[in-house]
XYZ file of C-alpha atoms in Angstrom:
612
model
C 65.295 67.442 18.326
C 64.532 69.547 15.486
C 67.247 69.573 13.107
C 67.057 65.653 14.177
C 63.658 65.098 12.654
C 64.751 67.297 9.052
C 67.359 64.556 8.880
C 65.045 61.942 9.008
C 62.371 63.441 6.966
C 65.250 63.920 4.482
C 66.287 60.534 4.900
C 63.089 59.537 4.059
C 62.861 61.433 0.966
C 65.746 60.033 -0.109
C 64.304 56.705 0.069
C 61.223 57.201 -1.736
C 62.444 59.159 -4.759
C 63.328 57.468 -7.592
C 66.298 57.061 -9.040
C 66.124 58.369 -13.282
C 66.718 56.753 -16.436
C 70.374 57.709 -16.923
C 71.654 57.725 -13.101
C 69.822 53.808 -13.436
C 72.989 53.195 -16.316
C 75.658 55.272 -14.830
C 75.047 53.470 -11.205
C 75.316 49.626 -13.678
C 78.849 50.491 -14.940
C 79.893 51.708 -12.011
C 79.565 48.310 -9.938
C 80.590 46.483 -12.734
C 83.410 48.531 -12.728
C 84.219 47.781 -9.284
C 83.175 44.063 -9.861
C 86.264 44.103 -13.052
C 88.422 46.028 -10.409
C 88.118 42.797 -7.936
C 88.236 40.433 -9.862
C 91.441 41.885 -11.350
C 93.089 40.913 -8.572
C 92.026 37.218 -8.590
C 94.023 35.064 -10.660
C 93.684 31.076 -12.106
C 94.265 27.435 -10.246
C 95.575 24.806 -12.898
C 96.994 21.659 -12.033
C 99.289 21.121 -14.642
C 98.921 17.039 -15.615
C 96.477 16.274 -12.637
C 92.873 17.535 -14.182
C 92.569 15.115 -17.525
C 88.945 14.287 -17.291
C 87.760 18.918 -16.539
C 90.676 21.463 -17.083
C 93.172 20.204 -19.263
C 90.704 19.032 -21.226
C 89.185 22.033 -21.829
C 92.444 24.161 -22.232
C 93.550 21.456 -24.297
C 90.839 21.336 -26.733
C 90.431 25.618 -26.544
C 94.518 25.251 -28.039
C 93.308 22.733 -30.383
C 90.049 25.980 -31.587
C 93.207 28.100 -32.004
C 95.359 26.694 -34.336
C 92.490 25.319 -36.830
C 92.101 22.175 -35.165
C 87.981 22.214 -33.583
C 88.774 19.934 -30.324
C 92.535 17.603 -31.364
C 92.571 14.470 -32.555
C 90.347 12.004 -31.329
C 89.706 9.630 -28.567
C 88.944 8.057 -25.879
C 88.048 12.161 -24.762
C 88.177 14.115 -27.156
C 83.383 13.982 -27.216
C 83.168 12.890 -23.654
C 81.561 15.948 -22.722
C 79.883 19.237 -23.633
C 82.143 21.597 -25.211
C 81.238 24.412 -26.166
C 83.303 26.168 -22.860
C 86.257 25.395 -25.410
C 85.319 27.542 -27.697
C 84.186 30.313 -25.412
C 87.838 30.293 -23.986
C 89.140 30.081 -27.796
C 87.101 33.468 -28.672
C 88.192 35.334 -24.960
C 91.958 33.993 -26.704
C 91.057 35.990 -29.700
C 88.802 38.729 -28.366
C 92.303 39.564 -26.047
C 90.125 39.813 -22.897
C 91.040 38.155 -19.883
C 89.450 34.747 -19.054
C 87.907 35.917 -15.450
C 87.116 38.980 -17.206
C 85.304 37.262 -19.664
C 83.613 36.127 -16.918
C 82.503 38.166 -14.926
C 81.444 40.432 -18.813
C 78.723 37.624 -18.777
C 77.000 37.196 -15.189
C 76.333 40.844 -15.835
C 74.871 40.730 -18.873
C 73.071 38.028 -17.410
C 72.148 39.447 -14.360
C 71.436 42.563 -16.165
C 68.823 40.863 -18.231
C 67.319 39.325 -14.774
C 66.480 43.123 -12.963
C 64.906 44.746 -16.558
C 63.141 41.119 -16.836
C 61.387 42.258 -14.030
C 60.961 45.733 -14.978
C 57.103 45.173 -15.725
C 56.216 43.896 -11.872
C 59.281 46.823 -10.757
C 58.844 50.140 -11.895
C 61.029 51.515 -9.662
C 65.306 52.333 -11.337
C 66.099 51.714 -8.041
C 64.012 48.641 -7.447
C 65.851 47.308 -10.845
C 69.047 48.506 -9.972
C 69.212 46.602 -6.515
C 68.626 43.469 -8.121
C 70.809 43.299 -10.884
C 73.506 44.867 -7.774
C 73.002 41.549 -5.478
C 73.387 39.360 -8.427
C 76.634 40.966 -9.418
C 78.030 40.297 -6.172
C 77.017 37.581 -5.632
C 79.135 35.348 -3.785
C 79.271 32.438 -5.588
C 80.465 34.322 -9.268
C 84.124 34.498 -7.463
C 83.992 32.045 -5.575
C 87.585 30.426 -5.275
C 86.281 27.092 -8.081
C 85.234 29.863 -10.766
C 89.309 29.779 -10.578
C 89.523 26.716 -12.463
C 89.899 26.972 -16.198
C 86.814 24.724 -16.017
C 82.936 25.386 -17.839
C 81.730 26.057 -14.209
C 83.219 29.581 -14.491
C 80.715 30.017 -17.155
C 77.220 27.510 -16.955
C 75.532 29.419 -14.130
C 75.335 32.436 -16.121
C 74.478 31.462 -18.568
C 71.734 29.384 -16.586
C 70.889 32.552 -15.678
C 70.421 34.400 -19.804
C 67.401 31.258 -20.128
C 65.873 32.255 -16.841
C 65.598 36.375 -17.539
C 64.596 35.484 -21.360
C 62.004 33.547 -20.194
C 60.694 34.979 -17.540
C 60.791 38.573 -19.361
C 58.154 37.374 -22.318
C 56.507 36.387 -18.772
C 55.894 39.614 -18.077
C 55.172 40.894 -21.219
C 52.892 38.319 -22.737
C 50.010 41.424 -22.970
C 52.624 44.110 -24.762
C 53.162 44.330 -28.515
C 55.085 41.176 -29.221
C 57.872 43.232 -30.542
C 58.752 43.583 -26.590
C 58.759 40.345 -25.787
C 60.573 38.670 -28.840
C 64.924 39.250 -27.561
C 63.479 38.212 -24.181
C 62.775 34.845 -26.525
C 65.885 35.195 -28.185
C 67.703 35.843 -24.939
C 65.938 33.229 -23.385
C 67.007 30.271 -26.602
C 69.983 32.239 -26.181
C 70.637 31.023 -22.523
C 68.997 27.332 -23.115
C 71.151 26.600 -26.026
C 74.718 27.487 -24.276
C 73.239 25.477 -20.825
C 72.240 22.541 -22.888
C 76.610 22.630 -25.143
C 78.584 24.085 -21.730
C 76.195 21.076 -19.506
C 75.835 17.686 -20.289
C 73.213 18.461 -17.485
C 71.543 21.075 -19.053
C 68.228 19.682 -19.260
C 67.232 20.690 -16.391
C 65.746 23.724 -17.360
C 63.161 21.739 -19.457
C 60.689 21.694 -16.856
C 60.786 25.387 -16.080
C 60.359 26.347 -20.372
C 57.836 23.923 -20.125
C 56.222 25.131 -17.190
C 56.106 29.039 -18.217
C 55.659 27.793 -22.081
C 52.277 26.434 -20.145
C 51.411 29.435 -17.727
C 51.770 32.110 -20.435
C 49.789 30.039 -23.407
C 46.828 29.913 -20.514
C 47.448 34.098 -20.651
C 47.526 34.822 -24.068
C 44.667 32.566 -24.263
C 42.208 33.072 -21.607
C 42.489 37.347 -22.718
C 39.661 38.691 -24.742
C 40.747 41.538 -26.860
C 44.153 40.611 -26.902
C 45.545 40.879 -31.008
C 46.924 38.300 -32.934
C 47.128 35.293 -29.985
C 48.064 33.187 -32.177
C 51.710 34.387 -32.705
C 52.061 35.191 -29.126
C 51.584 31.943 -28.552
C 53.438 30.238 -31.317
C 56.553 32.616 -30.798
C 56.919 30.431 -27.891
C 58.123 27.486 -30.153
C 61.170 29.989 -30.391
C 63.363 28.783 -27.703
C 63.088 25.851 -28.758
C 64.336 26.796 -31.857
C 67.514 28.414 -31.254
C 68.542 24.976 -28.790
C 67.373 23.008 -32.158
C 69.772 25.193 -33.842
C 72.689 25.016 -31.537
C 72.363 21.090 -31.116
C 72.919 20.672 -34.907
C 75.520 23.196 -36.075
C 77.790 21.731 -32.513
C 76.985 18.146 -34.695
C 77.369 19.032 -38.141
C 81.124 20.297 -36.813
C 81.407 17.077 -34.821
C 80.210 14.935 -37.899
C 82.592 17.497 -39.945
C 86.098 16.365 -38.317
C 85.063 12.849 -36.168
C 82.888 11.356 -38.545
C 79.697 10.911 -35.698
C 76.466 13.953 -35.631
C 76.642 13.870 -32.068
C 77.280 17.098 -29.135
C 78.847 14.235 -27.238
C 79.619 10.110 -27.504
C 79.770 9.502 -23.804
C 76.040 11.364 -22.315
C 74.150 10.122 -25.885
C 74.448 7.154 -28.748
C 76.538 4.278 -27.794
C 78.040 4.403 -25.355
C 75.037 5.343 -23.077
C 72.696 2.932 -24.027
C 76.291 0.082 -23.129
C 76.682 1.393 -19.742
C 72.537 1.595 -19.975
C 72.414 -2.287 -20.629
C 74.801 -2.740 -18.100
C 72.818 -1.490 -15.579
C 69.431 -3.248 -16.015
C 71.419 -6.233 -14.483
C 71.250 -7.329 -10.910
C 73.682 -7.928 -8.594
C 74.151 -10.213 -6.330
C 74.515 -7.858 -3.509
C 73.773 -3.699 -4.382
C 75.321 -0.955 -2.804
C 74.833 2.168 -2.199
C 77.463 3.718 -5.624
C 77.804 0.926 -7.614
C 76.383 0.347 -10.530
C 78.434 -2.270 -12.394
C 80.111 -4.707 -9.503
C 82.735 -7.287 -9.795
C 79.870 -9.665 -9.789
C 77.810 -7.847 -13.353
C 81.785 -7.282 -14.593
C 82.517 -11.175 -14.283
C 79.045 -11.782 -16.159
C 79.768 -9.690 -19.435
C 82.980 -11.378 -19.320
C 81.597 -14.472 -20.082
C 78.668 -13.595 -22.419
C 80.360 -10.365 -24.124
C 82.815 -11.005 -26.192
C 83.186 -7.726 -27.530
C 83.999 -7.283 -22.838
C 86.097 -10.505 -22.436
C 89.490 -8.510 -22.923
C 88.676 -6.091 -20.764
C 88.613 -7.994 -17.849
C 92.534 -8.001 -17.376
C 92.282 -4.500 -17.632
C 89.653 -3.589 -15.409
C 90.545 -6.607 -12.637
C 93.567 -7.140 -13.339
C 96.487 -4.375 -14.693
C 97.335 -2.336 -11.158
C 97.109 1.143 -12.934
C 93.840 1.372 -14.125
C 92.165 -0.346 -10.531
C 94.697 2.149 -8.103
C 93.942 5.195 -10.243
C 89.680 4.763 -10.493
C 89.249 1.897 -7.482
C 87.890 3.304 -4.516
C 89.195 1.461 -2.049
C 87.361 2.129 0.896
C 84.644 0.372 -1.454
C 86.615 -2.251 -2.926
C 85.247 -1.627 -6.384
C 84.515 0.803 -8.665
C 82.032 3.534 -8.166
C 79.803 4.765 -11.164
C 80.985 7.946 -10.868
C 85.016 6.050 -12.188
C 83.556 3.429 -13.931
C 81.974 4.934 -16.873
C 85.870 6.734 -16.955
C 87.244 3.741 -16.398
C 85.628 1.620 -19.364
C 85.843 3.904 -21.529
C 89.675 4.108 -20.808
C 90.303 0.180 -21.647
C 88.314 0.440 -25.001
C 90.764 3.506 -25.384
C 93.952 0.143 -25.309
C 91.937 -1.851 -26.474
C 91.943 0.114 -30.541
C 88.218 0.515 -29.726
C 89.115 4.459 -30.534
C 90.944 5.044 -33.643
C 88.437 6.472 -35.086
C 84.550 8.144 -33.412
C 82.450 5.646 -35.993
C 84.704 2.266 -34.655
C 84.022 3.285 -31.083
C 80.187 3.956 -31.821
C 80.281 0.780 -34.103
C 81.575 -1.253 -30.551
C 79.673 0.417 -28.003
C 76.085 -0.529 -30.966
C 77.445 -3.533 -30.665
C 78.199 -4.203 -26.521
C 74.524 -2.624 -26.474
C 72.769 -4.484 -28.779
C 74.438 -8.292 -27.175
C 73.508 -6.887 -23.257
C 69.888 -6.054 -23.507
C 69.094 -8.658 -26.461
C 70.705 -10.428 -23.121
C 69.061 -9.544 -20.754
C 65.753 -9.607 -22.767
C 66.730 -13.672 -23.137
C 66.992 -13.998 -19.064
C 70.086 -14.346 -19.795
C 71.470 -12.179 -17.683
C 69.386 -11.346 -14.591
C 67.465 -8.390 -15.277
C 65.874 -5.708 -13.079
C 64.692 -3.681 -15.263
C 64.486 -2.647 -19.513
C 66.685 -0.979 -21.787
C 67.906 2.113 -20.498
C 69.882 4.812 -22.386
C 71.946 6.738 -20.264
C 75.196 7.167 -17.797
C 73.177 8.334 -14.754
C 72.422 4.937 -12.099
C 69.011 3.862 -12.386
C 66.416 5.505 -9.414
C 66.549 3.121 -6.692
C 63.810 3.956 -3.856
C 67.416 2.923 -1.349
C 68.567 6.182 -2.237
C 65.999 8.381 -1.421
C 66.964 8.821 1.900
C 70.041 9.818 1.413
C 69.433 11.767 -1.336
C 66.764 13.975 0.797
C 69.588 14.709 3.666
C 71.857 15.499 1.340
C 69.515 17.460 -0.734
C 68.724 19.938 1.967
C 72.060 19.843 3.091
C 72.814 21.795 -0.404
C 69.871 24.045 0.130
C 71.710 24.727 3.061
C 75.744 25.312 1.246
C 73.637 27.568 -1.287
C 71.845 29.771 1.212
C 74.464 30.444 3.684
C 76.871 30.187 0.938
C 79.711 28.075 2.364
C 82.713 27.273 0.430
C 82.220 30.289 -1.636
C 85.697 32.150 -0.109
C 86.969 34.124 -3.275
C 91.153 33.569 -2.532
C 93.063 30.342 -2.896
C 94.053 28.361 -0.481
C 96.477 26.278 -2.670
C 98.778 27.254 -4.942
C 98.782 26.233 -8.621
C 100.624 22.867 -9.132
C 102.825 22.699 -12.289
C 106.975 23.745 -14.224
C 107.411 27.777 -14.457
C 106.873 27.067 -17.729
C 104.028 24.800 -18.557
C 102.247 27.171 -16.216
C 103.703 30.102 -18.202
C 101.795 28.502 -21.244
C 98.376 28.764 -19.178
C 98.965 32.473 -18.603
C 99.772 33.668 -22.004
C 96.756 31.946 -23.687
C 94.155 33.080 -20.855
C 95.775 36.386 -19.983
C 95.045 35.915 -16.339
C 97.482 35.301 -13.713
C 98.391 32.296 -11.378
C 99.334 31.669 -8.002
C 102.979 30.212 -7.795
C 104.227 32.172 -4.187
C 103.284 30.491 -1.493
C 104.728 32.740 1.486
C 108.182 31.295 2.266
C 108.859 28.127 4.270
C 104.885 26.739 3.477
C 103.184 25.494 0.424
C 100.370 28.601 1.469
C 99.683 31.000 -1.032
C 101.454 34.253 -1.357
C 99.136 37.430 -1.865
C 100.108 41.108 -1.398
C 98.846 44.009 -0.002
C 96.448 45.119 -2.349
C 95.637 42.201 -3.351
C 94.573 41.493 1.254
C 92.369 43.924 0.585
C 90.393 42.924 -2.517
C 89.610 39.307 -1.108
C 88.250 40.955 2.707
C 86.112 42.866 0.533
C 85.065 39.974 -0.909
C 84.820 37.749 2.166
C 82.847 40.387 3.914
C 80.473 40.534 0.705
C 80.262 36.695 1.793
C 79.464 37.175 5.059
C 76.688 40.026 4.329
C 75.463 37.647 2.169
C 75.487 33.808 4.196
C 73.831 36.590 7.182
C 70.888 37.576 4.559
C 69.538 35.079 2.636
C 67.906 31.929 5.065
C 65.216 35.056 6.762
C 65.166 36.817 3.334
C 64.406 33.679 2.079
C 61.964 32.872 5.046
C 60.736 35.878 4.818
C 59.551 35.138 0.918
C 58.165 32.425 0.996
C 55.450 34.410 3.451
C 54.894 37.225 0.829
C 54.742 34.233 -1.525
C 51.563 32.439 0.555
C 49.710 35.163 1.512
C 49.703 36.448 -2.278
C 48.932 32.606 -3.841
C 45.784 32.677 -0.943
C 44.570 36.746 -1.778
C 45.106 35.850 -6.060
C 42.844 32.667 -4.790
C 40.250 34.841 -3.201
C 40.380 37.357 -5.554
C 39.306 34.768 -7.889
C 36.366 33.946 -5.974
C 35.383 36.689 -5.948
C 35.694 37.692 -8.983
C 33.526 34.723 -10.198
C 30.584 35.430 -7.173
C 30.449 38.596 -9.094
C 30.215 37.154 -12.639
C 27.198 35.669 -11.510
C 25.414 37.646 -9.765
C 25.568 39.869 -13.435
C 23.752 36.627 -14.967
C 20.765 36.663 -13.117
C 17.865 38.095 -14.795
C 17.581 41.923 -12.983
C 13.807 44.089 -13.074
C 12.954 45.994 -15.748
C 14.869 48.938 -16.264
C 13.199 52.699 -17.267
C 14.925 53.454 -20.711
C 17.764 55.677 -20.521
C 18.992 57.639 -22.489
C 22.676 55.688 -24.039
C 25.827 56.644 -22.814
C 28.350 58.895 -24.095
C 31.164 56.320 -26.494
C 33.750 57.389 -24.101
C 31.817 56.218 -21.155
C 31.331 53.223 -22.988
C 35.091 52.134 -23.800
C 36.180 52.913 -20.505
C 33.598 50.680 -18.767
C 34.968 47.741 -21.679
C 38.806 48.360 -21.256
C 38.530 48.357 -16.460
C 37.379 44.454 -17.291
C 39.809 44.491 -19.913
C 42.776 46.032 -18.042
C 41.087 44.641 -14.394
C 41.410 40.700 -16.087
C 45.229 41.664 -17.224
C 46.409 42.824 -13.968
C 45.062 39.640 -12.198
C 46.663 37.486 -15.165
C 50.057 38.601 -14.350
C 49.698 38.721 -10.750
C 49.117 35.625 -11.346
C 52.420 34.909 -13.644
C 54.690 37.013 -11.808
C 53.369 33.869 -8.594
C 54.010 31.248 -11.203
C 57.585 33.271 -12.023
C 58.964 33.368 -8.556
C 56.952 30.288 -7.317
C 59.585 27.892 -10.356
C 62.437 29.969 -9.274
C 62.035 28.448 -6.485
C 61.236 25.365 -6.782
C 64.103 25.193 -9.750
C 66.775 25.678 -7.229
C 64.427 22.538 -4.984
C 64.878 20.595 -7.515
C 68.856 21.197 -9.499
C 69.434 20.216 -5.134
C 68.078 17.236 -5.263
C 69.865 16.196 -8.791
C 72.997 17.408 -6.904
C 72.588 15.824 -4.151
C 71.232 12.390 -6.533
C 74.589 12.234 -8.264
C 76.324 12.669 -5.461
C 74.287 9.251 -3.101
C 74.595 7.512 -6.152
C 77.740 8.600 -8.020
C 80.724 10.606 -6.834
C 80.360 10.793 -3.513
C 82.496 13.430 -2.363
C 80.727 15.607 -0.108
C 78.964 18.634 -0.557
C 80.490 20.273 -3.199
C 80.037 24.332 -4.668
C 80.331 23.818 -8.136
C 77.401 21.563 -8.790
C 75.179 23.638 -6.337
C 76.648 26.895 -8.356
C 73.434 27.988 -10.072
C 71.515 27.913 -7.446
C 72.796 30.356 -5.750
C 71.211 33.579 -8.260
C 67.875 31.460 -8.547
C 67.734 31.934 -4.284
C 68.436 35.397 -4.458
C 66.350 36.739 -7.025
C 63.518 34.804 -5.638
C 63.800 36.608 -2.413
C 64.888 39.702 -3.521
C 62.040 40.207 -6.970
C 59.509 38.304 -3.652
C 60.307 41.140 -1.223
C 60.164 44.273 -4.081
C 57.268 43.121 -6.423
C 55.220 43.728 -2.349
C 56.404 46.498 -2.596
C 53.836 49.842 -3.334
C 55.951 51.885 -5.042
C 56.425 49.739 -7.713
C 53.007 48.718 -8.779
C 52.587 51.827 -9.509
C 51.803 53.013 -13.351
C 55.037 51.155 -14.824
C 57.565 53.185 -16.849
C 57.309 53.294 -20.531
C 61.065 50.691 -21.027
C 63.097 52.634 -22.925
C 66.360 51.414 -23.848
């Protein structure tokens, strides 16, 4: 028993004792190295000539960049998406970094930034390393969708960089400004990269706006805080980086194609024309169909530019067979805007970007004018968007799909690290992809089957990642519930502390009986007496900022689930898909881990001076 208690005591001491800064960085390097070794056994997946709107579009654009031709010859697909991902691919190719390893290195950098962002409220290096490791080994970061040559391989890491940067500045608002500026730079970099990678990068703006507002309030309420104006003005830095990134991309597109835009799909005249089409009322409204057959017939009859489209959309078999939803008997929203652009290509609209922009502007202007005049029945005002209009009828299905998406992410469903199918394509074509990307494709199949063959070492690596996935799936749901409970209690405690502070101030403000004269207090005591309330106020403000940061992370996770749910219900109809939800996993991990670690008393001690 005596020996057992000594062992227990030694174990408890080991848990309570923190590690050194050097040990922290050694563990970080080892964790990154182990992750890269595991990912080394994964293979890319592609389908030659099978994903012209996604993987193939990105890959060909990257090849064009490498060849010095920017995104390649202009057609209906060239500027159809935000195209930073081809830039990323070409940069990895130029640096001779394998595609899959490059994505993991970006993830590791974002995870490290997120862990260090919480350093002001995590005084122990052990806690910082745990937060880093939990984000690095997130099973969604090695899920099979990341093996595609597509932008969602890096999009979650870019978003995590943004969150880390803003959190890092918020938790350092009272420190010297030079400590906070690098975090704002990280925030702006993540925001700009995410915006230029996917069309829905706008979803990050609510967190940015709320975070800036919270920091502004904290700064302005603090007495004695030096250079308040500069601390507030610095919050414009991420927005400046975003504007710079957007304009740089637009300038390059203008130099090559003659249009000053990031994408001629999600913004500009095409989005305006599509939005105008969705204004027109339907004879029989159905979900998933934003521009049904009866609306299209009205457009053919009243808009001369669209009259030739009738043959392609209603009669031409390849178009109908390739894009029409047979179950609906019509084009659903998620495919209609693509078939619309392809039809315009067949009609010669996309000979040049300025010509296409002018064409869709004429279409938009005529449809809006007809709607405003009452010639076409319009149920809503002008729109400039490729998303379907929000309707009350969608609400039950969106909420149900949002709950499914949240449960999907909490339990890490569909996050297996191995592929269940082999790459499709001729070996000589696949070799071109492998050579450019520096990563292998899974072409080998088990004899007599279409199932992929993996070597014993690959099987071991995938088994390790599978058990990691199971561990996360078991641990995250209860950790989230515990973190929510802890944050509710913390929030209530802060409210009570605020009420008690207000009551104390009122009591102090009441006139007191004249006290007998006393000798003057030493100057040192006066400084201590005035500094103590100031320090307490800063601690309270920091506690509120931490609470708001964690609430914001959870809120953004829920917002993303509902956004994707709406797109699924109103446009895609493909079922809950982990790739579109992959930005939610790190937010849930960050909320649960930071929410629990920051209430540990050992992390609430005086924080060490931060050094690289």
